[in-house]
Amino acid sequence: MFNGLLFFIKFGWKSDKRYVVYNFLCQFISSVIPIVSVIIPKFMIDELVGKQRVWVLMMYIGGYTGYLFVSESISNWLSLHAFTLRTKLSADWGLFLHERLMDADFENLENPEFLDMKEKANKFLYGDWQGFSYIFDSALNVMGQFITLIGIISIIATLNFGMVILFIGLVLLSSYVEAWAKKRDMELSLESVKVERGWDYYGQLMEDFQYGKEIRINHLEEWLLHKEKAYADTAVEYYRKRNSFHIKSGFITSALTFVQQIIAYVYVAISVVTKSLTVGDFTLYIGTITTFAEAMRRVMRGFVEIRAYGMYYEAVESYMNIPRRMRDNKREPLQDIEHEICFENVSFCYQGQEEFALKNINLTICPGEKISIVGENGAGKTTLIKLLTRLYDPTEGRILIDGMDIRDIDYEEYMDLFSAVFQDYKLFSMSLYDNVKLAGQENRSMIETLLCKVGLSSRLQTLKDGVDTFIYKIFDESGFEPSGGEGQKIALARALYKNAPIVILDEPTAALDPRAEFELYQQFNELVDSKTALYISHRLSSARFCDKILVLKNGEIIESGTHDELIVLKNGVYRELYRMQAQFYQEQGE
């Protein structure tokens, strides 16, 4: 029940101890104020209807107002500072979740169950518009109300202890009803995660400028708005159902409160009429009973919240403990040699699919070898690269590097072997310099040289701030949006700058015309020099200068050899593809 609370307190303590301390002190001070507020007025009223001594009244008034001023000032100071620290804690929590996301296996990022789990983990501290650290606030409120209750119960017990028992019973019954409503609310909250994720997706999609051209040119406005509205309507229906439980529990709680107040007021009024209580006592006990009922309800409501939030914490635990197969391995170091990579009977099937994307791949990549991987859409080219770069692990078979299974190699060290430009490469809204450097070492002159070598020298001359110009205008109005070809060239410069021993180009030149593509491949081949390189393309521009060409079809390697070897194969797939493209280019040139 309290695992989520303990986790949060530990996390808050680690983030900033003051956050926990300030909140505890603030709650303690606030919890004493109601006790003082029901005791002091009794003495004031008794003095007013009794001896009416001015100096005594001034003492009561001065003491009471002075106490309220000091305690509320300190409480306000603590509360505001705690709120500032809460923003830091919120940022730390976001970084914690993102760190777990970065460490997660790539395949999880395409898994809807994992994405739902992430959203449920977020609900632990952000959920249902309750505000950050709601569970901690609930726990502190319980602590503070306990302190209030101790003082209040002591006062009521002097009137009638049986009334204390009756009131506790009524509050427990009320809390049971609220617990039932909260549990059903939480269950529906978790159930609605997928719908809320869909709602967020369409909302963010229409705010993302990268989709702006597609939306306008294809008149997608009404279509997308309809989809967003469908998700929104479903989400609203979930909220309506959730609120219906609270409406029912609220009615029952109000009825029980009504019964409690009738009993209290009648009993105290009769006691005053029969002269067993003074007017000041009447004020004291009525205030005490009202405070008791509210404090008791808050205590029980706090317990209900803490218990209910345990459902969210289960998602946090699942999210924190999701297996990281890629990183949790033997962590063997790589040998300091030129690396040979072997695929041994490698097959792979994507999660949820029945057909294998790759079947029985056997392949050796020698150090410094240039390999072109060709084939039609869906042949398995990109999947092969994803396995080589350990974005996925094989379903069957194994991949070896220098005789070691790559699953036994330290993941970070293994990833340092590769520079890659994928067909769906991404540029960041940062400077051109940072887009090439990324997390690498500073070397401005090398970055400028590489950008010129990949064909961006003329573009650089038009940029006011040179390599310090921002890509896109999200953070800088003077930023620029690269064309498709320019973006690919920036990604190529980035891959070269990493200076890894194995370079992969996964159809990075699709936005270039055939001549520009061929020239870029030739230039890139020279820049790669003695590194191992793998080229993937629908077009065969890279094939002629490669040491080996692999032809994939339906997930299998059906042909392997040099250009000269494959072009003479009768009924060969490579020969057919090459002649089709050559004929197309000839027709285009006529």
XYZ file of C-alpha atoms in Angstrom:
590
model
C 0.000 0.000 0.000
C 2.761 2.457 0.908
C 5.383 1.328 -1.639
C 4.536 4.178 -3.989
C 4.722 6.738 -1.180
C 8.053 5.421 0.079
C 9.426 5.423 -3.453
C 8.374 9.039 -3.919
C 9.848 10.187 -0.604
C 13.161 8.498 -1.461
C 13.113 10.061 -4.912
C 12.296 13.492 -3.452
C 15.039 13.133 -0.837
C 17.550 12.233 -3.541
C 16.446 15.137 -5.739
C 16.580 17.751 -2.942
C 16.235 17.023 0.792
C 14.738 20.453 1.386
C 11.649 19.519 -0.617
C 10.734 16.781 1.852
C 11.724 18.759 4.949
C 9.889 21.962 3.935
C 6.700 20.056 3.133
C 6.745 18.210 6.458
C 7.297 21.442 8.434
C 4.623 23.289 6.455
C 2.091 20.541 7.101
C 2.925 20.401 10.826
C 2.410 24.149 11.260
C -0.824 24.081 9.265
C -2.208 21.173 11.298
C -1.907 23.063 14.612
C -3.770 26.164 13.400
C -7.270 24.531 13.465
C -6.767 23.406 17.081
C -5.809 26.902 18.231
C -8.644 28.369 16.128
C -11.318 26.450 18.036
C -9.843 26.911 21.531
C -9.048 30.664 21.701
C -12.528 31.921 20.580
C -14.114 29.993 23.524
C -12.094 32.046 26.025
C -12.861 35.279 24.170
C -16.624 34.639 24.235
C -16.602 33.584 27.905
C -14.753 36.789 28.741
C -17.221 38.885 26.697
C -20.288 37.419 28.440
C -18.508 37.322 31.786
C -16.084 39.807 33.391
C -15.375 41.704 30.131
C -11.820 42.644 31.145
C -10.308 44.646 28.291
C -6.692 43.731 29.017
C -7.565 40.013 29.021
C -9.448 40.373 25.721
C -6.489 42.276 24.237
C -4.148 39.515 25.396
C -6.316 36.855 23.732
C -6.698 38.881 20.530
C -3.004 39.810 20.367
C -1.810 36.301 21.100
C -4.223 34.708 18.655
C -3.662 37.102 15.744
C 0.099 37.160 16.405
C 0.187 33.378 16.333
C -1.781 33.274 13.067
C 0.507 35.905 11.495
C 3.732 34.099 12.402
C 2.529 30.587 11.607
C 0.899 31.564 8.313
C 3.952 33.604 7.270
C 6.292 30.686 7.973
C 3.881 28.249 6.334
C 3.616 30.461 3.257
C 7.422 30.778 3.015
C 7.863 27.020 3.290
C 5.063 26.357 0.805
C 6.456 28.686 -1.866
C 9.988 27.346 -1.526
C 8.656 23.794 -1.625
C 6.790 24.631 -4.831
C 10.010 25.898 -6.422
C 11.761 22.705 -5.366
C 8.836 20.723 -6.761
C 9.620 22.045 -10.239
C 13.152 20.678 -9.865
C 11.747 17.376 -8.680
C 9.392 17.360 -11.654
C 12.322 17.944 -14.003
C 14.326 15.180 -12.310
C 11.383 12.799 -12.665
C 11.108 13.622 -16.355
C 14.833 12.999 -16.790
C 14.496 9.729 -14.885
C 11.711 8.517 -17.185
C 13.598 9.650 -20.280
C 16.758 7.931 -19.068
C 14.808 4.692 -18.741
C 13.368 5.333 -22.198
C 16.831 5.841 -23.690
C 18.064 2.634 -22.057
C 15.075 0.629 -23.272
C 15.624 -1.793 -26.129
C 14.756 -0.206 -29.461
C 12.076 -2.794 -30.168
C 10.134 -1.509 -27.146
C 9.743 1.900 -28.774
C 7.579 0.244 -31.419
C 5.622 -1.821 -28.889
C 2.198 -0.351 -27.962
C 2.192 -2.270 -24.661
C 5.470 -0.605 -23.642
C 4.191 2.839 -24.658
C 1.028 2.307 -22.615
C 3.171 1.228 -19.658
C 5.191 4.446 -19.976
C 2.035 6.555 -19.910
C 0.757 4.679 -16.857
C 4.077 5.327 -15.125
C 3.649 9.018 -15.929
C 0.226 8.965 -14.292
C 1.914 8.084 -10.978
C 2.965 11.705 -10.625
C 1.202 13.613 -13.394
C -2.043 11.714 -13.757
C -5.588 12.999 -13.922
C -4.641 16.693 -13.650
C -4.041 16.332 -9.914
C -0.632 17.975 -10.113
C 2.851 16.721 -9.527
C 3.569 14.763 -6.312
C -0.129 14.412 -5.491
C 0.466 11.188 -3.569
C 3.072 12.912 -1.385
C 0.686 15.782 -0.688
C -1.970 13.241 0.297
C 0.420 11.538 2.708
C 1.467 14.826 4.289
C -2.160 15.796 4.631
C -2.824 12.529 6.489
C 0.052 13.261 8.832
C -1.147 16.802 9.472
C -4.758 15.793 10.019
C -3.634 13.135 12.509
C -2.006 15.852 14.564
C -5.194 17.906 14.313
C -7.323 14.893 15.271
C -5.314 14.166 18.412
C -6.050 17.658 19.726
C -9.669 17.686 18.554
C -10.524 14.234 19.944
C -9.101 15.276 23.311
C -11.530 18.208 23.378
C -14.608 16.250 22.207
C -13.903 13.448 24.682
C -14.417 15.958 27.530
C -17.939 16.491 26.182
C -19.050 12.924 25.353
C -16.711 10.112 24.402
C -19.584 8.117 22.895
C -20.033 10.907 20.363
C -16.404 10.424 19.265
C -17.097 6.731 18.565
C -20.274 7.592 16.627
C -18.529 10.204 14.512
C -15.610 7.879 13.721
C -18.087 5.228 12.587
C -19.881 7.657 10.284
C -16.595 8.869 8.779
C -15.351 5.305 8.239
C -18.561 4.484 6.391
C -18.169 7.611 4.292
C -14.540 6.719 3.545
C -15.516 3.226 2.453
C -17.861 4.712 -0.131
C -15.159 7.141 -1.315
C -12.636 4.281 -1.565
C -15.016 2.344 -3.795
C -15.461 5.380 -6.061
C -11.713 6.061 -6.188
C -10.873 2.466 -7.049
C -13.314 2.442 -9.950
C -11.951 5.831 -11.017
C -8.363 4.530 -11.068
C -9.326 1.402 -12.975
C -10.973 3.473 -15.695
C -8.031 5.892 -15.651
C -5.608 3.086 -16.496
C -8.032 1.652 -19.017
C -8.209 4.995 -20.834
C -4.429 5.283 -21.374
C -4.533 4.042 -24.974
C -7.332 6.483 -25.832
C -5.513 9.414 -24.202
C -2.336 8.503 -26.086
C -4.270 8.586 -29.356
C -5.789 11.946 -28.445
C -2.342 13.377 -27.626
C -0.882 11.963 -30.853
C -3.350 13.691 -33.161
C -3.153 16.905 -31.172
C 0.650 17.000 -31.421
C 0.615 15.867 -35.044
C -1.309 18.943 -36.158
C 1.063 21.202 -34.205
C 4.161 19.612 -35.798
C 5.310 21.710 -38.750
C 6.959 18.660 -40.355
C 3.456 17.395 -41.148
C 2.180 20.794 -42.249
C 2.880 20.318 -45.977
C 1.316 16.858 -46.103
C -1.793 18.092 -44.293
C -2.352 21.062 -46.576
C -1.489 19.531 -49.927
C -3.734 16.535 -49.256
C -6.580 18.460 -47.576
C -6.252 16.409 -44.408
C -7.619 19.039 -42.036
C -11.156 17.674 -41.623
C -9.992 14.059 -41.791
C -7.443 14.500 -39.001
C -9.772 16.677 -36.925
C -12.385 13.929 -37.186
C -9.884 11.378 -35.895
C -8.822 13.689 -33.052
C -12.473 14.300 -32.163
C -13.195 10.554 -32.115
C -10.418 10.001 -29.572
C -11.434 13.110 -27.616
C -15.084 12.016 -27.452
C -14.076 8.573 -26.214
C -11.784 10.128 -23.582
C -14.550 12.471 -22.428
C -16.901 9.494 -22.066
C -14.306 7.833 -19.825
C -14.158 10.983 -17.695
C -17.959 11.080 -17.493
C -18.052 7.493 -16.229
C -15.298 8.207 -13.724
C -17.074 11.287 -12.391
C -20.344 9.363 -12.036
C -18.778 7.236 -9.305
C -17.694 10.350 -7.398
C -21.146 11.907 -7.772
C -22.736 8.855 -6.145
C -20.175 8.715 -3.350
C -20.480 12.480 -2.835
C -24.224 12.204 -2.291
C -23.807 9.426 0.293
C -21.010 11.319 2.047
C -23.124 14.472 2.239
C -26.010 12.491 3.744
C -23.745 11.016 6.449
C -22.319 14.478 7.187
C -25.870 15.795 7.555
C -26.661 13.095 10.148
C -23.486 13.877 12.059
C -24.158 17.629 12.168
C -27.787 17.212 13.297
C -26.696 15.005 16.195
C -23.882 17.370 17.203
C -25.858 20.615 17.044
C -28.887 19.202 18.888
C -26.765 17.695 21.665
C -24.670 20.833 22.240
C -27.695 23.173 21.994
C -29.579 21.164 24.637
C -26.481 21.240 26.869
C -26.350 25.039 26.655
C -30.073 25.373 27.382
C -29.736 23.111 30.438
C -26.827 25.277 31.628
C -24.320 22.389 31.548
C -22.301 24.295 28.919
C -21.480 27.990 28.531
C -21.891 29.965 25.305
C -18.120 29.792 24.893
C -18.277 26.007 25.299
C -20.982 25.917 22.605
C -18.641 27.723 20.208
C -15.741 25.472 21.198
C -17.558 22.172 20.722
C -19.400 23.128 17.548
C -16.109 24.287 16.008
C -14.354 21.192 17.316
C -16.957 18.775 15.938
C -16.911 20.474 12.540
C -13.109 20.402 12.478
C -13.094 16.774 13.636
C -15.430 15.673 10.836
C -13.369 17.460 8.181
C -10.034 16.217 9.559
C -11.300 12.646 9.797
C -12.582 12.750 6.231
C -9.251 14.100 5.015
C -7.378 11.346 6.820
C -9.515 8.625 5.300
C -9.460 10.309 1.895
C -5.673 10.454 2.098
C -5.483 6.735 2.854
C -7.811 6.054 -0.062
C -5.644 8.152 -2.408
C -2.422 6.483 -1.278
C -3.919 3.040 -1.676
C -5.420 3.842 -5.068
C -2.181 5.349 -6.346
C -0.576 1.990 -5.643
C -2.154 0.931 -8.952
C -0.138 3.635 -10.724
C 3.004 2.686 -8.821
C 2.714 -0.870 -10.132
C 3.112 0.624 -13.601
C 6.171 2.579 -12.395
C 7.729 -0.637 -11.076
C 7.001 -2.434 -14.336
C 8.499 0.459 -16.284
C 11.623 0.590 -14.118
C 12.135 -3.170 -14.237
C 11.499 -3.802 -17.916
C 14.294 -6.065 -19.193
C 17.146 -4.374 -21.033
C 18.440 -7.325 -22.991
C 20.717 -5.237 -25.159
C 22.641 -3.729 -22.268
C 22.300 -6.457 -19.648
C 24.793 -8.887 -21.147
C 28.252 -10.205 -20.378
C 29.823 -6.885 -21.393
C 32.891 -8.471 -22.973
C 35.333 -5.921 -24.424
C 36.085 -5.777 -28.138
C 39.457 -6.824 -29.390
C 41.693 -4.042 -30.684
C 41.877 -5.428 -34.216
C 40.214 -4.953 -37.575
C 36.845 -6.562 -37.133
C 35.322 -9.456 -39.065
C 31.564 -9.945 -38.792
C 29.738 -13.203 -39.507
C 26.011 -13.983 -39.757
C 25.347 -17.633 -38.914
C 21.922 -18.944 -39.951
C 20.293 -15.669 -38.890
C 16.501 -15.385 -39.124
C 14.279 -12.671 -37.739
C 10.545 -12.137 -37.247
C 9.086 -8.857 -35.984
C 6.930 -9.051 -32.874
C 3.317 -9.723 -33.738
C 4.166 -10.858 -37.285
C 3.934 -14.365 -38.662
C 6.199 -14.020 -41.709
C 9.968 -13.903 -41.177
C 11.610 -10.709 -42.431
C 14.961 -12.548 -42.772
C 15.570 -16.250 -43.301
C 18.788 -18.237 -42.812
C 21.220 -15.429 -43.563
C 24.837 -16.584 -43.778
C 27.279 -13.800 -44.476
C 30.852 -12.796 -43.722
C 31.926 -9.139 -43.775
C 35.699 -8.805 -43.903
C 37.619 -5.786 -42.547
C 37.650 -2.905 -45.027
C 35.208 -4.609 -47.368
C 32.702 -2.517 -49.343
C 29.347 -4.273 -49.663
C 26.262 -3.201 -51.597
C 22.933 -4.667 -50.439
C 20.237 -4.448 -53.082
C 16.710 -5.694 -53.533
C 13.144 -4.503 -53.906
C 10.984 -3.044 -51.126
C 10.352 -5.528 -48.318
C 13.310 -7.709 -49.294
C 14.825 -7.369 -45.782
C 17.682 -4.948 -46.479
C 16.991 -2.534 -43.615
C 16.129 -5.384 -41.240
C 19.562 -6.889 -41.855
C 21.155 -3.570 -40.869
C 18.966 -3.311 -37.754
C 20.261 -6.709 -36.634
C 23.857 -5.797 -37.407
C 23.563 -2.597 -35.327
C 21.725 -4.435 -32.516
C 18.523 -2.440 -32.738
C 17.067 -5.940 -32.674
C 18.493 -9.356 -31.832
C 18.023 -12.338 -34.161
C 15.034 -14.599 -33.620
C 17.222 -17.512 -34.689
C 20.943 -17.895 -35.305
C 23.652 -15.523 -34.155
C 25.917 -12.711 -35.330
C 29.613 -12.927 -34.478
C 32.317 -10.287 -34.384
C 35.848 -11.614 -34.254
C 34.367 -14.949 -33.217
C 32.302 -13.552 -30.294
C 28.520 -13.395 -30.190
C 27.638 -9.693 -30.370
C 25.098 -10.231 -27.563
C 28.058 -10.828 -25.242
C 29.802 -7.571 -26.195
C 29.433 -4.407 -24.138
C 26.517 -2.663 -25.838
C 27.913 0.883 -25.792
C 31.307 -0.283 -27.038
C 29.671 -2.266 -29.820
C 27.563 0.716 -30.929
C 30.741 2.794 -31.224
C 31.725 0.559 -34.151
C 29.090 2.067 -36.426
C 28.413 5.290 -38.244
C 25.036 5.066 -39.918
C 22.732 7.139 -42.058
C 19.298 5.532 -42.083
C 16.651 6.238 -44.690
C 14.521 7.880 -41.981
C 17.404 9.934 -40.541
C 16.484 12.882 -38.323
C 17.950 16.345 -37.956
C 17.626 18.225 -34.683
C 16.510 21.789 -34.061
C 20.041 22.751 -33.134
C 22.878 24.475 -34.954
C 24.276 22.885 -38.103
C 27.497 22.409 -36.141
C 25.759 20.459 -33.352
C 23.821 18.379 -35.886
C 27.109 17.094 -37.260
C 29.063 16.909 -34.002
C 26.252 15.506 -31.838
C 27.869 14.181 -28.640
C 31.319 13.916 -30.256
C 34.490 15.904 -29.671
C 34.810 19.562 -30.670
C 36.526 20.057 -34.047
C 35.056 22.991 -35.952
C 37.488 22.929 -38.862
C 36.854 19.228 -39.533
C 33.087 19.762 -39.508
C 33.348 22.635 -41.982
C 35.626 20.523 -44.200
C 33.262 17.559 -44.177
C 30.234 19.727 -44.990
C 32.109 21.045 -48.014
C 33.200 17.558 -49.082
C 29.630 16.245 -49.083
C 28.573 19.119 -51.332
C 27.308 21.862 -49.005
C 30.001 24.505 -49.541
C 27.740 26.782 -51.612
C 24.937 26.448 -49.049
C 27.290 27.360 -46.199
C 28.178 30.605 -47.949
C 24.510 31.673 -47.891
C 24.110 31.082 -44.142
C 24.581 34.235 -42.084
C 26.054 32.407 -39.080
C 27.757 29.634 -41.036
C 27.845 26.315 -39.203
C 26.325 28.023 -36.150
C 23.054 28.615 -38.035
C 20.123 26.767 -36.530
C 18.326 24.112 -38.525
C 14.592 24.926 -38.550
C 13.047 28.028 -36.996
C 11.733 26.494 -33.780
C 14.315 28.273 -31.578
C 15.748 30.833 -33.988
C 13.863 32.898 -36.570
C 16.996 33.062 -38.738
C 17.183 29.262 -38.912
C 16.895 27.426 -42.227
C 15.031 24.351 -43.394
C 17.292 22.074 -45.479
C 15.948 20.544 -48.655
C 15.746 16.748 -48.764
C 19.096 16.484 -50.518
C 20.745 18.960 -48.132
C 19.404 17.080 -45.132
C 20.859 13.833 -46.418
C 24.228 15.475 -46.977
C 24.227 16.808 -43.395
C 23.460 13.278 -42.169
C 26.334 11.926 -44.305
C 28.728 14.495 -42.808
C 27.549 13.430 -39.347
C 28.303 9.778 -40.118
C 31.784 10.633 -41.381
C 32.521 12.840 -38.373
C 31.857 10.009 -35.948
C 34.816 8.260 -37.596
C 33.662 4.743 -36.713
C 35.348 1.724 -38.373
C 32.093 0.511 -39.990
C 29.945 2.855 -42.063
C 26.346 2.127 -43.103
C 24.317 4.047 -45.669
C 20.721 2.826 -45.646
C 19.217 4.502 -48.713
C 20.337 7.971 -47.618
C 20.377 9.435 -51.154
C 16.744 8.905 -52.137
C 16.218 12.671 -52.501
C 19.075 13.004 -55.006
C 18.878 12.501 -58.747
C 20.753 9.446 -60.122
C 23.784 11.430 -61.317
C 24.128 13.310 -58.011
C 23.686 10.049 -56.157
C 26.414 8.310 -58.165
C 28.822 11.218 -57.678
C 28.087 11.359 -53.955
C 28.656 7.627 -53.582
C 31.964 7.887 -55.400
C 33.035 10.798 -53.229
C 31.804 9.070 -50.091
C 33.670 5.908 -51.045
C 36.860 7.918 -51.204
C 36.155 9.522 -47.831
C 35.397 6.152 -46.236
C 38.834 5.006 -47.421
C 39.816 1.740 -45.704
C 36.772 1.496 -43.435
C 34.222 -1.273 -43.790
C 31.179 0.087 -45.620
C 27.687 -1.208 -46.350
C 25.533 0.545 -48.929
C 21.782 -0.052 -49.265
C 19.860 1.406 -52.176
C 17.064 0.692 -54.609
C 19.268 2.240 -57.251
C 22.486 0.471 -58.089
C 24.806 3.496 -58.118
C 26.950 2.086 -55.329
C 27.179 -1.460 -56.697
C 29.899 -1.081 -59.314
C 32.660 0.080 -56.966
C 31.818 -2.374 -54.140
C 33.801 -5.527 -53.397
C 30.640 -7.581 -53.013
C 26.974 -7.243 -53.905
C 24.253 -9.035 -51.945
C 20.874 -9.439 -53.590
C 17.979 -9.977 -51.162
C 14.518 -11.234 -52.012
C 11.792 -12.240 -49.549
C 14.279 -12.111 -46.675
C 16.909 -14.355 -48.271
C 20.242 -13.763 -49.987
C 19.624 -15.167 -53.438
C 22.744 -13.817 -55.210
C 26.198 -12.747 -54.067
C 29.250 -11.542 -55.986
C 30.831 -8.580 -57.757
C 29.093 -6.507 -60.390
C 30.969 -8.287 -63.173
C 30.040 -11.689 -61.759
C 26.355 -10.948 -61.294
C 25.732 -9.029 -64.505
C 26.444 -12.134 -66.603
C 24.116 -14.473 -64.688
C 21.273 -15.524 -66.952
C 17.882 -14.885 -65.331
C 19.710 -13.206 -62.447
C 17.753 -10.749 -60.315
C 20.649 -8.270 -60.159
C 21.073 -8.377 -63.926
C 17.358 -7.729 -64.389
C 17.308 -4.816 -61.921
C 20.420 -3.278 -63.442
C 19.106 -3.446 -67.012
C 15.697 -2.073 -65.986
C 17.317 0.947 -64.315
C 19.791 1.473 -67.160
C 16.942 1.439 -69.672
C 14.921 3.869 -67.543
C 17.806 6.328 -67.321
C 18.421 6.080 -71.057
C 14.759 6.821 -71.766
C 14.846 9.764 -69.386
C 17.881 11.153 -71.221
C 16.333 10.906 -74.679
